[in-house]
Short mmCIF file of C-alpha atoms in Angstrom, two decimals:
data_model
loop_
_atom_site.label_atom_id
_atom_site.label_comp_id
_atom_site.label_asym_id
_atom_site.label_seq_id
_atom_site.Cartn_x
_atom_site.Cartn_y
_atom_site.Cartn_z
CA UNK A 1 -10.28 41.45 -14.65
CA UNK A 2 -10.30 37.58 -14.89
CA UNK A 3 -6.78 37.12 -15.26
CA UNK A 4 -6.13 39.36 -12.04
CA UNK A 5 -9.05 37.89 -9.96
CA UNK A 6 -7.74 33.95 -10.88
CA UNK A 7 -4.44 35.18 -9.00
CA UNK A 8 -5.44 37.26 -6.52
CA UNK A 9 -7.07 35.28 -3.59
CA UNK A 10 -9.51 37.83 -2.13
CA UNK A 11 -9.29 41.52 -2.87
CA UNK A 12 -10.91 44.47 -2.85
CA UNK A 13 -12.32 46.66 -6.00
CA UNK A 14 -9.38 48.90 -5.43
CA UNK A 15 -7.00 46.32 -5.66
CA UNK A 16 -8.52 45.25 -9.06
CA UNK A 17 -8.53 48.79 -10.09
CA UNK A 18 -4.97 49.60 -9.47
CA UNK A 19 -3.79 45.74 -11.33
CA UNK A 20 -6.36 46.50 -14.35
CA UNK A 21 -5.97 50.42 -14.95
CA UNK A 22 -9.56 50.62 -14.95
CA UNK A 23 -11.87 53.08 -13.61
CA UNK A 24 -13.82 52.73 -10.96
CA UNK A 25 -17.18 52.34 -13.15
CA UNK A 26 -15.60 49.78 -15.67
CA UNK A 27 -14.23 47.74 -12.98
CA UNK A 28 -17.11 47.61 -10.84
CA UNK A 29 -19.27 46.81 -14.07
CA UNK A 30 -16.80 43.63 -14.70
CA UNK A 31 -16.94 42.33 -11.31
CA UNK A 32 -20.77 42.34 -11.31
CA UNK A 33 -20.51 40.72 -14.54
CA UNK A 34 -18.27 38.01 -13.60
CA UNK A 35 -20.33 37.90 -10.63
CA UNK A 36 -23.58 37.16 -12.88
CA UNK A 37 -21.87 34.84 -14.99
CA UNK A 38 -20.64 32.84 -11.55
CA UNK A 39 -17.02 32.97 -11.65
CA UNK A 40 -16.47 35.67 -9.03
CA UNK A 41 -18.20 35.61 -5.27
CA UNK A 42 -18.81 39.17 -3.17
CA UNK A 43 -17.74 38.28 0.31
CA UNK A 44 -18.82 40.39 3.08
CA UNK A 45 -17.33 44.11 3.10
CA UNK A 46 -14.14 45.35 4.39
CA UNK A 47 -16.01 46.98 7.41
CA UNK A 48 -18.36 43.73 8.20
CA UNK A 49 -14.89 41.75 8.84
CA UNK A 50 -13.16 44.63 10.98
CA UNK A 51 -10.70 45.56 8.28
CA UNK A 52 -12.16 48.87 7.55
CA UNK A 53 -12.67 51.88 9.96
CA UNK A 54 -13.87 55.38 8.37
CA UNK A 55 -15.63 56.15 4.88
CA UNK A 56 -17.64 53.82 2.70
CA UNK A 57 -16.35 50.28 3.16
CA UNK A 58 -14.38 48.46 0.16
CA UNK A 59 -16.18 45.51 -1.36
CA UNK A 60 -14.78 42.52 -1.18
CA UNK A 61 -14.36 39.35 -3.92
CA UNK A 62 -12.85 36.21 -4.80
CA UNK A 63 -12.46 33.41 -7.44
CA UNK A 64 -15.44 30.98 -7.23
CA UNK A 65 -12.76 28.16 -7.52
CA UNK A 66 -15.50 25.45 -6.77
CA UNK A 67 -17.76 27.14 -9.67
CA UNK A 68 -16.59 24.49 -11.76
CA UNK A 69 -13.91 21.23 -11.90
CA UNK A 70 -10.86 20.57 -14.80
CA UNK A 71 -9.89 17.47 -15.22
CA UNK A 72 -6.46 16.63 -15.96
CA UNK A 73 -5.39 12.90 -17.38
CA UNK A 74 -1.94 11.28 -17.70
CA UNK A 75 -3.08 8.39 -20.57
CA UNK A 76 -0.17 6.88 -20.73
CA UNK A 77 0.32 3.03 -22.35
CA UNK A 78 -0.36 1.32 -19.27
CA UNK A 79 -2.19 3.30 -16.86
CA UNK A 80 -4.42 6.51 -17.08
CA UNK A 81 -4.11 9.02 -13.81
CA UNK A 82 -7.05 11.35 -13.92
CA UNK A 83 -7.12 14.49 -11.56
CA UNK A 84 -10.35 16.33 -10.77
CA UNK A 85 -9.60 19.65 -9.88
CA UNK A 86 -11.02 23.08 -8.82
CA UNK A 87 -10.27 26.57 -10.86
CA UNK A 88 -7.29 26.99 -8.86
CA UNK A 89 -5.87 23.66 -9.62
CA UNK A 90 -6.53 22.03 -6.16
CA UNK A 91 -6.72 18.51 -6.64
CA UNK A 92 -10.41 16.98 -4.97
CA UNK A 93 -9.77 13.72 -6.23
CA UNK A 94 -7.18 11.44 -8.43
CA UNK A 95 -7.23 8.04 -9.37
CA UNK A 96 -5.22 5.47 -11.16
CA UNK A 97 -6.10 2.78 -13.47
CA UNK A 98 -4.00 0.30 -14.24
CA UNK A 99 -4.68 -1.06 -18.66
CA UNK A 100 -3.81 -4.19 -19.91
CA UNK A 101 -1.77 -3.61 -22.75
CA UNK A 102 -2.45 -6.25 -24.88
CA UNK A 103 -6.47 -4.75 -25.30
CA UNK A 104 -4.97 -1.40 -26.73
CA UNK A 105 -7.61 -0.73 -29.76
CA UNK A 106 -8.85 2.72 -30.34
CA UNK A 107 -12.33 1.84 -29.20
CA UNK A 108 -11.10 -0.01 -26.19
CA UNK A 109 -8.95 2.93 -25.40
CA UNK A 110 -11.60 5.27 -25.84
CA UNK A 111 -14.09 3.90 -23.61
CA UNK A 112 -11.30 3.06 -20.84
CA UNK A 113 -10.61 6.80 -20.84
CA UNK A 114 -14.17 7.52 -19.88
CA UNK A 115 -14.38 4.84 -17.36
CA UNK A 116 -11.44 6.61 -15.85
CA UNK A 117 -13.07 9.92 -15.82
CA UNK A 118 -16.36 9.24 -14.54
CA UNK A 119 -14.61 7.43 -11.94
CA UNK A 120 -12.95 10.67 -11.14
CA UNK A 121 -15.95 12.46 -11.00
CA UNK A 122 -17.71 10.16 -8.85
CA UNK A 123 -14.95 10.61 -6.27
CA UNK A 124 -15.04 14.07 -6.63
CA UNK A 125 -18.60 14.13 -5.96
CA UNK A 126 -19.33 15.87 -9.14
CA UNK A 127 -20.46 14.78 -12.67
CA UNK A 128 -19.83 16.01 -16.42
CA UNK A 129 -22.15 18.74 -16.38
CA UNK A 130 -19.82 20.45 -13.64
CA UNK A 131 -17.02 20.23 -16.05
CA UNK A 132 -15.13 23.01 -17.74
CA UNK A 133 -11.99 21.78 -18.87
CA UNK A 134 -10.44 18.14 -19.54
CA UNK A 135 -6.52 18.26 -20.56
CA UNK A 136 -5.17 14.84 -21.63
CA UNK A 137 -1.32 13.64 -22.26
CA UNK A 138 -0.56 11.29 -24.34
CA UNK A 139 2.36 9.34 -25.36
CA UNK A 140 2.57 10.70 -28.86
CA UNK A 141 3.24 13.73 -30.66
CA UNK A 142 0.43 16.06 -31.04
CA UNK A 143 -0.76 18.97 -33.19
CA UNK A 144 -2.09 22.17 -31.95
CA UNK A 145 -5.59 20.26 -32.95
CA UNK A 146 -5.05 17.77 -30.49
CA UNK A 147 -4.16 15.58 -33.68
CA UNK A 148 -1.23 12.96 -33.76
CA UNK A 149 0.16 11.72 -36.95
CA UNK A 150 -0.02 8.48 -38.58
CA UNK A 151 2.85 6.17 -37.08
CA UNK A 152 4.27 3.33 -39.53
CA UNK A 153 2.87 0.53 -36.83
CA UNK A 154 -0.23 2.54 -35.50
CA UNK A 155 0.80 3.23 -32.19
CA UNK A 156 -0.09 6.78 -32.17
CA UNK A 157 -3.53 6.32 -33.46
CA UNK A 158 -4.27 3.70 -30.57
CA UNK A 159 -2.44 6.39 -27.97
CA UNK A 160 -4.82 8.60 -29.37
CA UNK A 161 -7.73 7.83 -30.88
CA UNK A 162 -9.39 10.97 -31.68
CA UNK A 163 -9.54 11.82 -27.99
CA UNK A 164 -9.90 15.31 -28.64
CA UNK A 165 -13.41 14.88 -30.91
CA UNK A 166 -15.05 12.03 -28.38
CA UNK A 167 -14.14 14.62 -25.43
CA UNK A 168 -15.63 17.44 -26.76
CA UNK A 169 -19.32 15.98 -27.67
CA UNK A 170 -19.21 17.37 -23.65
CA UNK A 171 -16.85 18.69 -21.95
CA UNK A 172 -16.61 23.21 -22.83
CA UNK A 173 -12.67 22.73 -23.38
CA UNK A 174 -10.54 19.99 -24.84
CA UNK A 175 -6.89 20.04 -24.83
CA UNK A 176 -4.41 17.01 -26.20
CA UNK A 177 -0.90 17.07 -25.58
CA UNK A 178 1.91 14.83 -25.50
CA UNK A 179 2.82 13.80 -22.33
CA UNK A 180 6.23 15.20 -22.40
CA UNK A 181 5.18 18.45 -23.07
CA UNK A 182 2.88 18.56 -19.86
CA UNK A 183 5.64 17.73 -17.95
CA UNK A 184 7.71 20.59 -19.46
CA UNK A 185 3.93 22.59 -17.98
CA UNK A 186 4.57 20.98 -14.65
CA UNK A 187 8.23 22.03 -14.58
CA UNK A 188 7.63 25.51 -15.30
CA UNK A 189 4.54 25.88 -13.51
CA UNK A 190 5.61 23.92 -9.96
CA UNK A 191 9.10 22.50 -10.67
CA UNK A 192 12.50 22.89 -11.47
CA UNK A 193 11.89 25.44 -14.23
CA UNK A 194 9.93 28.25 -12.77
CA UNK A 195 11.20 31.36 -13.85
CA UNK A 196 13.08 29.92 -16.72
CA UNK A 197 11.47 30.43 -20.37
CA UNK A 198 14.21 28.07 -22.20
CA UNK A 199 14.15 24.22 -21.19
CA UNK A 200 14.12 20.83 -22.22
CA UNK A 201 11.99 18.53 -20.04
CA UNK A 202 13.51 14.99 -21.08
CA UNK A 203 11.26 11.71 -19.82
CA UNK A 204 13.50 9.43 -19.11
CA UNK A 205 11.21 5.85 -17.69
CA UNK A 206 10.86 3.05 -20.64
CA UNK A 207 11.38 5.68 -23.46
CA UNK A 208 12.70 8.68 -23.70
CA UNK A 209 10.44 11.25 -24.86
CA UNK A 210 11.03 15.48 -24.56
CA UNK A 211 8.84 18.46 -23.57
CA UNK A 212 10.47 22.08 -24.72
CA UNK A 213 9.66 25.31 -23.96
CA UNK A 214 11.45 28.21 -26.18
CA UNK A 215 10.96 31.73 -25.10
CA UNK A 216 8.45 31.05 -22.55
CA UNK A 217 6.25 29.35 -25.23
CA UNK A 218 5.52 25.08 -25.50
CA UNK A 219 7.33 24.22 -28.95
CA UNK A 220 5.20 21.43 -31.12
CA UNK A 221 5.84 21.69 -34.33
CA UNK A 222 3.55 21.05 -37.46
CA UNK A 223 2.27 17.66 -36.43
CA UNK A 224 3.36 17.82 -32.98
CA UNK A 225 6.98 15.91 -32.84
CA UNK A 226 9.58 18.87 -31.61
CA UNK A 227 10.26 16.49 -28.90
CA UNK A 228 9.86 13.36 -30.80
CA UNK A 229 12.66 11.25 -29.96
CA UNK A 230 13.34 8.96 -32.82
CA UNK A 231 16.06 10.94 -34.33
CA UNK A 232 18.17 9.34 -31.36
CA UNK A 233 18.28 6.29 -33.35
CA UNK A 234 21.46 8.28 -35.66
CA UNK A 235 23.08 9.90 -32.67
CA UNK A 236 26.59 8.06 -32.16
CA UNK A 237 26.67 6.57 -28.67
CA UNK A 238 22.78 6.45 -28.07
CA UNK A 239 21.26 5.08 -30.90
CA UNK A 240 17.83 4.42 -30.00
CA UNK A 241 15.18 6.19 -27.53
CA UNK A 242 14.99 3.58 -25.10
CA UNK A 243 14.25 5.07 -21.71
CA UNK A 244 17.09 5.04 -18.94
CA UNK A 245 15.54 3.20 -16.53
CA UNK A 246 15.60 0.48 -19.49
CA UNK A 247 18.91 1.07 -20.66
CA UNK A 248 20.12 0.62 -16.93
CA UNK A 249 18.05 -2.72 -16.51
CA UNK A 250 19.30 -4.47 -19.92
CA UNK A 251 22.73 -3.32 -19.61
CA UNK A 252 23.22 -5.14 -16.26
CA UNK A 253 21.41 -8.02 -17.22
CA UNK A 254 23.46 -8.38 -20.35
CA UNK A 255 26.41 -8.26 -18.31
CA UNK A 256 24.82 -11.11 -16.11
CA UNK A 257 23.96 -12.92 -18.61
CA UNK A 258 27.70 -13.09 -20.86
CA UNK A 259 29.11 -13.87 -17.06
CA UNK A 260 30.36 -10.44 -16.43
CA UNK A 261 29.73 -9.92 -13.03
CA UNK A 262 32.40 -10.19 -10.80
CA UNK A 263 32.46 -13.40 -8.56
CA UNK A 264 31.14 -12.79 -5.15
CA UNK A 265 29.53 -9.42 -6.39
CA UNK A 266 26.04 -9.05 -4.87
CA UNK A 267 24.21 -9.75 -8.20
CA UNK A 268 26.46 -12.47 -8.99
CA UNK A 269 24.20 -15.41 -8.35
CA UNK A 270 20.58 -13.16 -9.16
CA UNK A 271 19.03 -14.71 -12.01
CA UNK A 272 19.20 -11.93 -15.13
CA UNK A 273 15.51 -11.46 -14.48
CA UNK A 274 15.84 -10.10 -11.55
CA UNK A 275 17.92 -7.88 -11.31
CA UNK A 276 16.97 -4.08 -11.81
CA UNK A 277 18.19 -0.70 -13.12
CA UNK A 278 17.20 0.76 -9.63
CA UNK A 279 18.93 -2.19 -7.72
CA UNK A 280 22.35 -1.01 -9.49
CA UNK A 281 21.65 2.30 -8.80
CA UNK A 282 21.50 1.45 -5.29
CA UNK A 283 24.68 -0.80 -5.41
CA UNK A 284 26.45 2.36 -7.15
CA UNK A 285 25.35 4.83 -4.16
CA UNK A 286 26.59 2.26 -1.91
CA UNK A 287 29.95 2.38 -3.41
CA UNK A 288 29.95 -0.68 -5.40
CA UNK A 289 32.92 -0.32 -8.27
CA UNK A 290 31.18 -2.94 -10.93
CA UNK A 291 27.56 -0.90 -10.26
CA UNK A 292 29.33 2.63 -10.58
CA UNK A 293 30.85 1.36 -13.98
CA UNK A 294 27.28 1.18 -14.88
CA UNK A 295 26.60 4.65 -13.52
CA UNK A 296 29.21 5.84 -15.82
CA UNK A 297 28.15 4.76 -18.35
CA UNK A 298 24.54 5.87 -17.92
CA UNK A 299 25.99 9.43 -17.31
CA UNK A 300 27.88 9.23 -21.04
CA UNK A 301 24.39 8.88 -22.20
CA UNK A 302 22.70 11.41 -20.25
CA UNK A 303 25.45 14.03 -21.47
CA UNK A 304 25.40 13.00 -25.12
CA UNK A 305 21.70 13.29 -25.34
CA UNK A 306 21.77 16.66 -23.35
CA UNK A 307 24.36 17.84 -25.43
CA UNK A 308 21.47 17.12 -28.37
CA UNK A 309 19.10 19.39 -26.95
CA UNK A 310 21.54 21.61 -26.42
CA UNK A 311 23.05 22.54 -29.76
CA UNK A 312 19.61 21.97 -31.05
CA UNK A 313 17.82 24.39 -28.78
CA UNK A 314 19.68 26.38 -26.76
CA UNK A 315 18.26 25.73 -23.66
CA UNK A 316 19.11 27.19 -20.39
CA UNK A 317 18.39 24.41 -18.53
CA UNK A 318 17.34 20.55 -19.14
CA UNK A 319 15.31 19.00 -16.57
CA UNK A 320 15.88 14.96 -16.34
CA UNK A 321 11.94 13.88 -15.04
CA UNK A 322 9.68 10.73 -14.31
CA UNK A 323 9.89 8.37 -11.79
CA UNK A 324 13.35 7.18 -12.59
CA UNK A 325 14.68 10.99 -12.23
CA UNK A 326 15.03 10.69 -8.15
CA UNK A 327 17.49 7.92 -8.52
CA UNK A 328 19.75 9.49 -11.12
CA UNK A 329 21.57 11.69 -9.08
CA UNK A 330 25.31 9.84 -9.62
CA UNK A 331 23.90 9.46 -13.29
CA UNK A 332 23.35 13.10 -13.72
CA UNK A 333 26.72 14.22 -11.76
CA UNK A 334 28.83 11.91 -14.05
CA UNK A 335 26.75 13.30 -17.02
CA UNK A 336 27.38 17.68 -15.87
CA UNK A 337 31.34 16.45 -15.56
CA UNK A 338 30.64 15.51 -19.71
CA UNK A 339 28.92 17.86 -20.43
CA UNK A 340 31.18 21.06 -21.46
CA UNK A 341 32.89 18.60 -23.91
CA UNK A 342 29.59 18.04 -25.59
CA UNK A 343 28.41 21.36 -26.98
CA UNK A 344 29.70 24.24 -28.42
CA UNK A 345 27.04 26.64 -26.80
CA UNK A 346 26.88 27.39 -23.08
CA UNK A 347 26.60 24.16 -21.33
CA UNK A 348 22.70 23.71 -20.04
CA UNK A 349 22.09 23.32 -16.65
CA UNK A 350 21.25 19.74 -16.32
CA UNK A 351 18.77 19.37 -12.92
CA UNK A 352 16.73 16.36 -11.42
CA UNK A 353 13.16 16.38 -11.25
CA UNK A 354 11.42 16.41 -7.76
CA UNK A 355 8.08 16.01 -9.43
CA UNK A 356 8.43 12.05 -9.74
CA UNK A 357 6.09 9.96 -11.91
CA UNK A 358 3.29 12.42 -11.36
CA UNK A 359 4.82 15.29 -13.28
CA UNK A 360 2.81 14.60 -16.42
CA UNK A 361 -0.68 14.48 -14.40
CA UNK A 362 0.51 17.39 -12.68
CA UNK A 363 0.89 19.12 -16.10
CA UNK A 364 -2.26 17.87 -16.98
CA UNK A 365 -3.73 19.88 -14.77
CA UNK A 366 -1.99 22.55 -14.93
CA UNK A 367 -2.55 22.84 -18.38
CA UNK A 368 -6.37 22.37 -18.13
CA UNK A 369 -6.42 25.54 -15.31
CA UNK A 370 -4.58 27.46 -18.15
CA UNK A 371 -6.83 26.39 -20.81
CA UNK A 372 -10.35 27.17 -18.63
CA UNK A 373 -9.45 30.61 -17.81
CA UNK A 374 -8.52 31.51 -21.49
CA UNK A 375 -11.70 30.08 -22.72
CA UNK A 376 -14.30 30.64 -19.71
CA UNK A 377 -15.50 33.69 -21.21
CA UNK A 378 -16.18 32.70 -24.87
CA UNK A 379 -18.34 29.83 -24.08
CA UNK A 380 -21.39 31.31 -23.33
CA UNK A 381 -24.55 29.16 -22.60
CA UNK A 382 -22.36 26.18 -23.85
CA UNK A 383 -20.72 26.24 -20.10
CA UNK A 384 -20.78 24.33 -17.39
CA UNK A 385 -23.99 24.30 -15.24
CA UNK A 386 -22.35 25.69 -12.10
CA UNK A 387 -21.20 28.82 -13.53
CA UNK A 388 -24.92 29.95 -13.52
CA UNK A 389 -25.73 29.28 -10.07
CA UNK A 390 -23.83 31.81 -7.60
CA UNK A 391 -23.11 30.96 -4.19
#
């Protein structure tokens, strides 16, 4: 009766009898209860609002979406996004905080994830006793514990430092995942891969890192590293997981700096440091041959590592996402033309991102909606304060 009422907008107890299958008893019995617990809301009846003409009037319900707030993070190395949100998922307030990178330690991480959260809260107008669910991406593999393991230089354990344990001394529902994976959630909850229950959601900013979904189900692995993209380091042509928007940047700045650019070329006097993997992007849309070189050579890339995921998964589709993703679209067109010369299985379906750098706190959410309504009802008095109170 939850699952159909956190869908349904407002209804009426026949509608919730014919989704359910329940009698008329049973289902009346659960909306009262849901009612007590403060998750559902009676409205006024069918005939009160002029909907209803003859017989006994249909009563009338809805989701109390504002019973409660989730809370949905992107923690990535250099900035945390935090998204308070009601039951439905409707953001009420989101903030970013910029980090300093060089004050990473797990205790200093810790406590600026709080700061950010509070801060959330505060613009929310609400506070941690109004909170059912937190949801938290990381930039590191994690277990189905909300676990990441050891990494040779520590990385992972300052990414996350036992987020999952400080979290839950409060918050009802925890959930950890790597920030790849949420945007594979945001994809296939409010992107390019709704409908579609085999993808590959490949983050493609400073590193590239990969969310997959197999059979409709989020793939981790034991200790979290399905998408883990190290193994890149042995694939001929790529050889390491440095992002694409990287990649672009150092590949035209190495070509500035050996003397490569043409003379009288746009970037032909820009100091290496300046010049940008979006700036060549830009040159390349504009029809600039040196800048669509580039392009091509960005779009090998693309296909080989595509063509990874491909023989390795059998997806139906791979979704290219992050901020970088709107500006790849000569990138991705040269990389489809590759493609069918890269696998053996049917080519993917390689698609652009619309979601932009807010795909993973998008997930987030997402992710922390679909964690609150599977674990609402097992929490008991261990809930948040505002599911007692009915309005």
């Amino acid at each position: 009766m939850l699952a159909f009422a956190w869908e349904a907008g407002v209804f009426v107890s026949t509608d919730a009898m014919a989704a359910t299958g329940l009698t008329r008893s049973t289902a009346i019995d659960a909306l009262d209860e849901l009612i007590d617990i403060g998750l559902l809301r009676e409205l006024p009846n069918a005939r009160a609002v002029g909907e209803y003409r003859k017989g006994r009037p249909s009563r009338r319900f809805e989701l109390r979406a504002d019973a409660a707030v989730v809370i949905g993070m992107d923690a990535g190395r250099s900035h945390l996004t935090t998204t308070v949100a009601d039951l439905r998922g409707e953001a009420i307030a989101s903030e970013t905080l910029e980090l300093d990178t060089t004050h990473d330690s797990a205790d200093e991480r810790r406590a600026a994830v709080l700061a950010a959260v509070d801060s959330a809260l505060r613009a929310a107008g609400r506070d941690r006793e109004s909170v059912l669910a937190v949801c938290v991406g990381v930039p590191a593999p994690v277990d189905s514990r909300g676990e990441s393991p050891d990494h040779r230089d520590g990385f992972w354990q300052r990414m996350n430092p036992a987020l999952r344990r400080m979290l839950e001394e409060w918050v009802p529902i925890v959930r950890l995942e790597n920030d790849a994976s949420l945007a594979a959630v945001a994809e296939g909850a409010v992107g390019a891969a709704i409908g579609c229950r085999d993808y590959v959601v490949l983050l493609a900013g400073d590193r590239f890192g990969a969310g997959v979904v197999i059979d409709g189900r989020l793939v981790r692995g034991a200790h979290g590293g399905a998408g883990e993209m190290v193994a890149l380091d042995n694939v001929v042509g790529v050889e390491s997981a440095e992002g694409m928007g990287l990649r672009l940047t150092g590949w035209a700045r190495d070509a500035a700096a050996a003397g490569e650019i043409p003379a009288g070329h746009p970037l032909a006097d820009v100091p290496p440091s300046q010049i940008t993997g979006r700036v060549v992007l830009e040159l390349a849309r504009a029809g600039d041959t040196w800048a669509g070189s580039i392009v091509e050579r960005a779009g090998a890339l693309l296909a080989r590592i595509s063509a990874v995921f491909g023989s390795v998964y059998d997806p139906s589709r791979v979704i290219v996402a992050g901020a970088v993703a709107e500006s790849l679209d000569q990138v991705a067109e040269v990389a489809r033309a590759l493609l069918p010369g890269e696998v053996d299985l049917a080519v993917p379906e390689l698609v652009l991102s619309s979601l932009g750098a807010g795909s993973v706190a998008a997930g987030a959410v997402c992710a922390a909606v679909e964690s609150a309504r599977a674990g609402v009802l097992h929490l008991g008095a261990s809930g948040p304060r505002l599911l007692g109170e009915a309005v």
